[in-house]
PDB file of C-alpha atoms in Angstrom:
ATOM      1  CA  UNK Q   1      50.027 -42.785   0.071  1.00 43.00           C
ATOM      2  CA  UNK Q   2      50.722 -41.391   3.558  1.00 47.00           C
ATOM      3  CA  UNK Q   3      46.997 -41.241   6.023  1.00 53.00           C
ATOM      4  CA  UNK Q   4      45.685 -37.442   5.669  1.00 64.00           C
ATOM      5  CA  UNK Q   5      46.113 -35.788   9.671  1.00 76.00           C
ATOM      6  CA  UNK Q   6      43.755 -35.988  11.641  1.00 73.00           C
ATOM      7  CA  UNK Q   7      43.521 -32.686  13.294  1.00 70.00           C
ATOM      8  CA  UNK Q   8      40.033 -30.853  13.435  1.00 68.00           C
ATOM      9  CA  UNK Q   9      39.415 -27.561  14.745  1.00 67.00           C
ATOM     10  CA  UNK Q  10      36.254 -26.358  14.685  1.00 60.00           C
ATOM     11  CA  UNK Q  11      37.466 -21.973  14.320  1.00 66.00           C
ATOM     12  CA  UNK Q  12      35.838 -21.193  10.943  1.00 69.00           C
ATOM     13  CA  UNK Q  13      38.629 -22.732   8.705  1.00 78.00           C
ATOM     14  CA  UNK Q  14      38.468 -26.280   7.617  1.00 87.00           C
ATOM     15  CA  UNK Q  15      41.033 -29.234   8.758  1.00 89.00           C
ATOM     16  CA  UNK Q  16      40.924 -32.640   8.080  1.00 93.00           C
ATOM     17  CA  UNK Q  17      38.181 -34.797   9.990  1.00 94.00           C
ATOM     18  CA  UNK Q  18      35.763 -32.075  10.076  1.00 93.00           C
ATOM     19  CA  UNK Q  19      32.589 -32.011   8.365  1.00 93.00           C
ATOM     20  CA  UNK Q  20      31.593 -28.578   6.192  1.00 93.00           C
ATOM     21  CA  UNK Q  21      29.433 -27.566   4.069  1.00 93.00           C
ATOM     22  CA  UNK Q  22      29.742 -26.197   0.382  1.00 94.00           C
ATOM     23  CA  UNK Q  23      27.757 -26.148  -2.941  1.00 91.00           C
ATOM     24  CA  UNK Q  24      28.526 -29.812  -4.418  1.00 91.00           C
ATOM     25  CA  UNK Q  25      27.428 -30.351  -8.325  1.00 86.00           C
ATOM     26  CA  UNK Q  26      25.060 -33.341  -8.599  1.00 79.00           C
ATOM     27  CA  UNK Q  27      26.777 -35.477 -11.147  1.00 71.00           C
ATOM     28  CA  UNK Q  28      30.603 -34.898 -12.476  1.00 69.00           C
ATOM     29  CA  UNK Q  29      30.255 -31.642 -14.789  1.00 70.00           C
ATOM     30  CA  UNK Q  30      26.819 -30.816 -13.864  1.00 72.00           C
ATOM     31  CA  UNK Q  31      25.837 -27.122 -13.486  1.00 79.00           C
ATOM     32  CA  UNK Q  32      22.969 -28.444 -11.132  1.00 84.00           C
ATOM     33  CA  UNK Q  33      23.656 -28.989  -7.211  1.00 83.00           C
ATOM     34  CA  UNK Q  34      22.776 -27.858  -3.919  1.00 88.00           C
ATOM     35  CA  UNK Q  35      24.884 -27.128  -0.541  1.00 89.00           C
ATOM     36  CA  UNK Q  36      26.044 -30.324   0.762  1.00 91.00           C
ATOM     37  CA  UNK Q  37      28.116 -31.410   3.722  1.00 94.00           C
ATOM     38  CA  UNK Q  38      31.499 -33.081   2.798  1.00 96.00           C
ATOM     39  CA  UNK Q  39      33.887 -34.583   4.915  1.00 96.00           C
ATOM     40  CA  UNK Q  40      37.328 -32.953   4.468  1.00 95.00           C
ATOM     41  CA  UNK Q  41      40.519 -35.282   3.610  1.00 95.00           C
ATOM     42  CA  UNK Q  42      43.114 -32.771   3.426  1.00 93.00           C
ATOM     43  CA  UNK Q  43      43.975 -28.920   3.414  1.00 92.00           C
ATOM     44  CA  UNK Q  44      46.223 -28.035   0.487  1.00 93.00           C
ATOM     45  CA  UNK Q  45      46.352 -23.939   1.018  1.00 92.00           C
ATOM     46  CA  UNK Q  46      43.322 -22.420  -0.515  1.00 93.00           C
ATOM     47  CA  UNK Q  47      42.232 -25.868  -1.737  1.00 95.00           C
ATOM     48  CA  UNK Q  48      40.618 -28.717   0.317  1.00 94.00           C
ATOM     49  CA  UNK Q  49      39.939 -32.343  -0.490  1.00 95.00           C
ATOM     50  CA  UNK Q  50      36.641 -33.830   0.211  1.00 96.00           C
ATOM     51  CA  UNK Q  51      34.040 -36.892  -0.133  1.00 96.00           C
ATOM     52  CA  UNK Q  52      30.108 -35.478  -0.312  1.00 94.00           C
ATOM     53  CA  UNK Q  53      27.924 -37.040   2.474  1.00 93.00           C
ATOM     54  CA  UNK Q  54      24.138 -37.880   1.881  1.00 88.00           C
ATOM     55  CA  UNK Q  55      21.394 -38.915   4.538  1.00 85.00           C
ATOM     56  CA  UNK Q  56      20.601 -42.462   3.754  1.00 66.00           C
ATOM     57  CA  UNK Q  57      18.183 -43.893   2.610  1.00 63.00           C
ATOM     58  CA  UNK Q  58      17.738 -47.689   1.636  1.00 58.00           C
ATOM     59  CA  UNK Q  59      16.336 -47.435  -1.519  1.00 54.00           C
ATOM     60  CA  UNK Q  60      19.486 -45.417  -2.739  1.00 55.00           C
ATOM     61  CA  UNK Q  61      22.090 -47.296  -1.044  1.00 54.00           C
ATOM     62  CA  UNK Q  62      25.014 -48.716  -2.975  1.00 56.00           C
ATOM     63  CA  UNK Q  63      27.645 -50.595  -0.625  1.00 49.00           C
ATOM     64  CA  UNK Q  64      30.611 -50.541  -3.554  1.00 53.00           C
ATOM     65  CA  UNK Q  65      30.525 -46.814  -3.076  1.00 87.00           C
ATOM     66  CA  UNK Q  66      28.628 -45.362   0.390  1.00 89.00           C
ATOM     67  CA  UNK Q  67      29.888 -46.175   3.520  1.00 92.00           C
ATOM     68  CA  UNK Q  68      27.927 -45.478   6.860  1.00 92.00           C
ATOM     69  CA  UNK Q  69      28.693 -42.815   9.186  1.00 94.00           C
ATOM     70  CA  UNK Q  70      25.546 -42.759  11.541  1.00 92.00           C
ATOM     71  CA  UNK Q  71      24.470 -39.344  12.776  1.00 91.00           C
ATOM     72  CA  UNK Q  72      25.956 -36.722  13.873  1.00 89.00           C
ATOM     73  CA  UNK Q  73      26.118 -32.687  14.554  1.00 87.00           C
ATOM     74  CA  UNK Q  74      26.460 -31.784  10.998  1.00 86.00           C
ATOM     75  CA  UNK Q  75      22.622 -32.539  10.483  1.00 87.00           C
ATOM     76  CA  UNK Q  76      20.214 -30.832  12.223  1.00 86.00           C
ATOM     77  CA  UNK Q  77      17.718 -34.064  12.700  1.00 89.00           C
ATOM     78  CA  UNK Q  78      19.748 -36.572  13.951  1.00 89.00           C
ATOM     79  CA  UNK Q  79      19.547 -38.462  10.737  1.00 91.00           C
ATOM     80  CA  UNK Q  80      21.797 -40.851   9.364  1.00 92.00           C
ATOM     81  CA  UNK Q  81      24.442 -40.184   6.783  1.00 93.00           C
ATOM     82  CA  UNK Q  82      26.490 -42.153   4.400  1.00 93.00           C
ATOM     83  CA  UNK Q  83      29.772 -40.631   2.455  1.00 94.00           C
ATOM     84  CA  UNK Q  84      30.630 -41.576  -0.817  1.00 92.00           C
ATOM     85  CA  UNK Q  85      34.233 -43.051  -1.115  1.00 94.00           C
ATOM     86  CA  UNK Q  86      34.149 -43.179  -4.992  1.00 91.00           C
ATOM     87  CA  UNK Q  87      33.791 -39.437  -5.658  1.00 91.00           C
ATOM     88  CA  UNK Q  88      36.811 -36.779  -4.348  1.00 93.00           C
ATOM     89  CA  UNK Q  89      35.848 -33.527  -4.761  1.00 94.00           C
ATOM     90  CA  UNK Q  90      38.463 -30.514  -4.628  1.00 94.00           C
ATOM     91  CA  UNK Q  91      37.009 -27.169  -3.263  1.00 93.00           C
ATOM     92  CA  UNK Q  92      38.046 -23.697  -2.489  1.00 94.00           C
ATOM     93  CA  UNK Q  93      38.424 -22.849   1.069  1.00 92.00           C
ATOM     94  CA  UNK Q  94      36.475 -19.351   0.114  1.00 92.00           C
ATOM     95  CA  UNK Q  95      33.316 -21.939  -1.172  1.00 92.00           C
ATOM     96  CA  UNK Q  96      32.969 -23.832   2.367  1.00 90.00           C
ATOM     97  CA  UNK Q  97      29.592 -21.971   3.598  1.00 81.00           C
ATOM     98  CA  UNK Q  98      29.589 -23.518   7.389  1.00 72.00           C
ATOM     99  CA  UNK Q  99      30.960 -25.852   9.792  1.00 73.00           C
ATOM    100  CA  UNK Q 100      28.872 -28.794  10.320  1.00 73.00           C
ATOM    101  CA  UNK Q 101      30.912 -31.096  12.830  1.00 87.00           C
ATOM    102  CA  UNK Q 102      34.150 -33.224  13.781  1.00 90.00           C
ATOM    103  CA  UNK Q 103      33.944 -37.035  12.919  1.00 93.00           C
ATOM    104  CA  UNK Q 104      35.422 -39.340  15.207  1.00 92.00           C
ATOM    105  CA  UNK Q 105      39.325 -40.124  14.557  1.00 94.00           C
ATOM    106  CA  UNK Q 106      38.485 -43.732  14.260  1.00 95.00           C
ATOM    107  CA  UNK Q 107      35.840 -43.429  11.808  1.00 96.00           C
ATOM    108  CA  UNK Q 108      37.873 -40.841   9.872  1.00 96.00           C
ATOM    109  CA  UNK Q 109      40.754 -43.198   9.821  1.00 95.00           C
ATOM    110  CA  UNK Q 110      38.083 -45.693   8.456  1.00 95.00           C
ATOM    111  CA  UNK Q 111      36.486 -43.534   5.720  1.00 96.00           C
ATOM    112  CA  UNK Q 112      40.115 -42.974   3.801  1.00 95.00           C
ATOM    113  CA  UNK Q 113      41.033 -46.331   3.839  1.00 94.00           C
ATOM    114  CA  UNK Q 114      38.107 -47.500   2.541  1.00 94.00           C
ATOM    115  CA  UNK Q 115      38.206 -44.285  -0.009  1.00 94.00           C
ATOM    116  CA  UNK Q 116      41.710 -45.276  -1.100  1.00 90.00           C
ATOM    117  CA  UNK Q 117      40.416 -48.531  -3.080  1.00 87.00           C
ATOM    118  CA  UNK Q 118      38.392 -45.493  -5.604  1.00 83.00           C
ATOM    119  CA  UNK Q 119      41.085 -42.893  -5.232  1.00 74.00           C
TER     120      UNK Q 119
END
Protein backbone atom coordinates (compact mmCIF):
# COMPACT_ATOMS: atom_id res chain seq x y z
CA UNK A 1 0.00 0.00 0.00
CA UNK A 2 1.37 3.32 -1.29
CA UNK A 3 1.53 6.39 1.95
CA UNK A 4 -1.84 8.55 1.50
CA UNK A 5 -0.44 12.50 0.32
CA UNK A 6 0.13 14.60 2.50
CA UNK A 7 -1.30 17.77 1.25
CA UNK A 8 -3.69 19.86 3.60
CA UNK A 9 -5.45 22.86 2.71
CA UNK A 10 -7.40 24.35 5.04
CA UNK A 11 -10.37 26.12 2.06
CA UNK A 12 -13.54 24.33 3.25
CA UNK A 13 -12.88 20.94 1.44
CA UNK A 14 -11.05 18.19 3.14
CA UNK A 15 -7.38 16.77 2.09
CA UNK A 16 -5.39 14.40 3.67
CA UNK A 17 -3.58 15.50 7.04
CA UNK A 18 -6.28 17.72 8.04
CA UNK A 19 -8.43 17.29 10.91
CA UNK A 20 -12.56 17.73 10.36
CA UNK A 21 -15.30 17.20 11.91
CA UNK A 22 -18.44 14.95 11.11
CA UNK A 23 -21.17 12.90 12.94
CA UNK A 24 -19.19 9.52 13.86
CA UNK A 25 -21.56 6.45 15.15
CA UNK A 26 -20.37 5.26 18.58
CA UNK A 27 -19.83 1.60 18.01
CA UNK A 28 -19.79 -0.20 14.33
CA UNK A 29 -23.65 -0.15 13.28
CA UNK A 30 -24.82 1.98 16.00
CA UNK A 31 -27.56 4.57 15.28
CA UNK A 32 -26.12 6.51 18.40
CA UNK A 33 -23.10 9.12 17.94
CA UNK A 34 -22.19 12.58 18.18
CA UNK A 35 -19.95 15.06 15.90
CA UNK A 36 -16.47 14.03 16.22
CA UNK A 37 -13.19 15.19 14.76
CA UNK A 38 -11.44 12.61 12.45
CA UNK A 39 -8.27 12.80 10.91
CA UNK A 40 -8.57 12.38 7.11
CA UNK A 41 -6.37 9.54 5.26
CA UNK A 42 -7.42 10.04 1.84
CA UNK A 43 -9.91 11.90 -0.60
CA UNK A 44 -11.59 9.44 -2.96
CA UNK A 45 -14.16 12.06 -4.86
CA UNK A 46 -17.19 12.52 -2.75
CA UNK A 47 -15.83 9.98 -0.26
CA UNK A 48 -13.06 10.50 2.39
CA UNK A 49 -11.18 8.07 4.59
CA UNK A 50 -10.78 8.73 8.19
CA UNK A 51 -9.65 7.51 11.87
CA UNK A 52 -12.08 9.23 14.80
CA UNK A 53 -9.98 11.19 17.40
CA UNK A 54 -11.00 11.31 21.18
CA UNK A 55 -9.53 13.61 24.05
CA UNK A 56 -7.73 11.28 26.32
CA UNK A 57 -8.21 10.26 29.14
CA UNK A 58 -6.23 7.55 31.20
CA UNK A 59 -8.81 5.58 32.41
CA UNK A 60 -9.96 4.84 28.72
CA UNK A 61 -6.71 4.43 27.16
CA UNK A 62 -5.90 1.32 25.17
CA UNK A 63 -2.24 1.41 23.57
CA UNK A 64 -3.09 -1.70 20.93
CA UNK A 65 -5.50 0.74 19.38
CA UNK A 66 -5.05 4.80 20.40
CA UNK A 67 -2.13 6.48 19.56
CA UNK A 68 -1.24 10.04 20.96
CA UNK A 69 -1.47 13.12 19.07
CA UNK A 70 -1.11 15.89 21.84
CA UNK A 71 -3.16 19.03 21.31
CA UNK A 72 -3.88 20.92 18.82
CA UNK A 73 -6.30 23.61 16.92
CA UNK A 74 -9.01 21.20 16.28
CA UNK A 75 -10.06 21.45 20.08
CA UNK A 76 -11.02 24.43 21.48
CA UNK A 77 -9.23 23.73 25.12
CA UNK A 78 -5.99 22.79 24.35
CA UNK A 79 -6.67 19.27 25.41
CA UNK A 80 -5.06 16.26 24.44
CA UNK A 81 -6.24 13.85 21.81
CA UNK A 82 -5.61 10.32 20.86
CA UNK A 83 -6.80 8.70 17.28
CA UNK A 84 -7.84 5.36 16.98
CA UNK A 85 -5.77 3.31 14.37
CA UNK A 86 -8.08 0.20 14.58
CA UNK A 87 -11.30 1.82 13.29
CA UNK A 88 -11.40 3.47 9.40
CA UNK A 89 -14.30 5.18 8.87
CA UNK A 90 -15.52 6.21 5.20
CA UNK A 91 -17.56 9.52 5.04
CA UNK A 92 -19.24 11.74 2.59
CA UNK A 93 -17.54 14.90 1.82
CA UNK A 94 -21.28 16.60 2.08
CA UNK A 95 -21.26 15.05 6.07
CA UNK A 96 -17.85 16.91 7.14
CA UNK A 97 -19.55 19.84 9.35
CA UNK A 98 -16.12 21.99 9.96
CA UNK A 99 -12.52 22.23 9.68
CA UNK A 100 -10.77 21.63 12.83
CA UNK A 101 -6.91 21.78 11.94
CA UNK A 102 -3.73 20.47 9.92
CA UNK A 103 -1.59 17.77 11.77
CA UNK A 104 1.96 17.91 11.39
CA UNK A 105 3.42 15.88 8.23
CA UNK A 106 5.54 13.91 10.55
CA UNK A 107 2.95 12.87 12.85
CA UNK A 108 0.58 12.19 9.93
CA UNK A 109 3.19 10.06 8.36
CA UNK A 110 3.26 8.36 11.87
CA UNK A 111 -0.49 7.82 12.43
CA UNK A 112 -0.87 5.60 8.95
CA UNK A 113 1.87 3.54 9.57
CA UNK A 114 0.94 2.69 12.74
CA UNK A 115 -2.89 2.41 11.31
CA UNK A 116 -1.69 0.03 8.60
CA UNK A 117 -1.00 -2.95 11.21
CA UNK A 118 -5.39 -2.73 11.77
CA UNK A 119 -6.14 -1.76 8.21
Amino acid sequence: MTRPPYSPAVDGRPFPGEIVWTWVAFEEGSRAGKDRPVLVLAVDGARITALPLRTRTDQQRRKQVWMDLGSGDWDRSGRSSEVQLNRVLTVSVYDVRRQGAELDEDLFAEVVRASRRYR
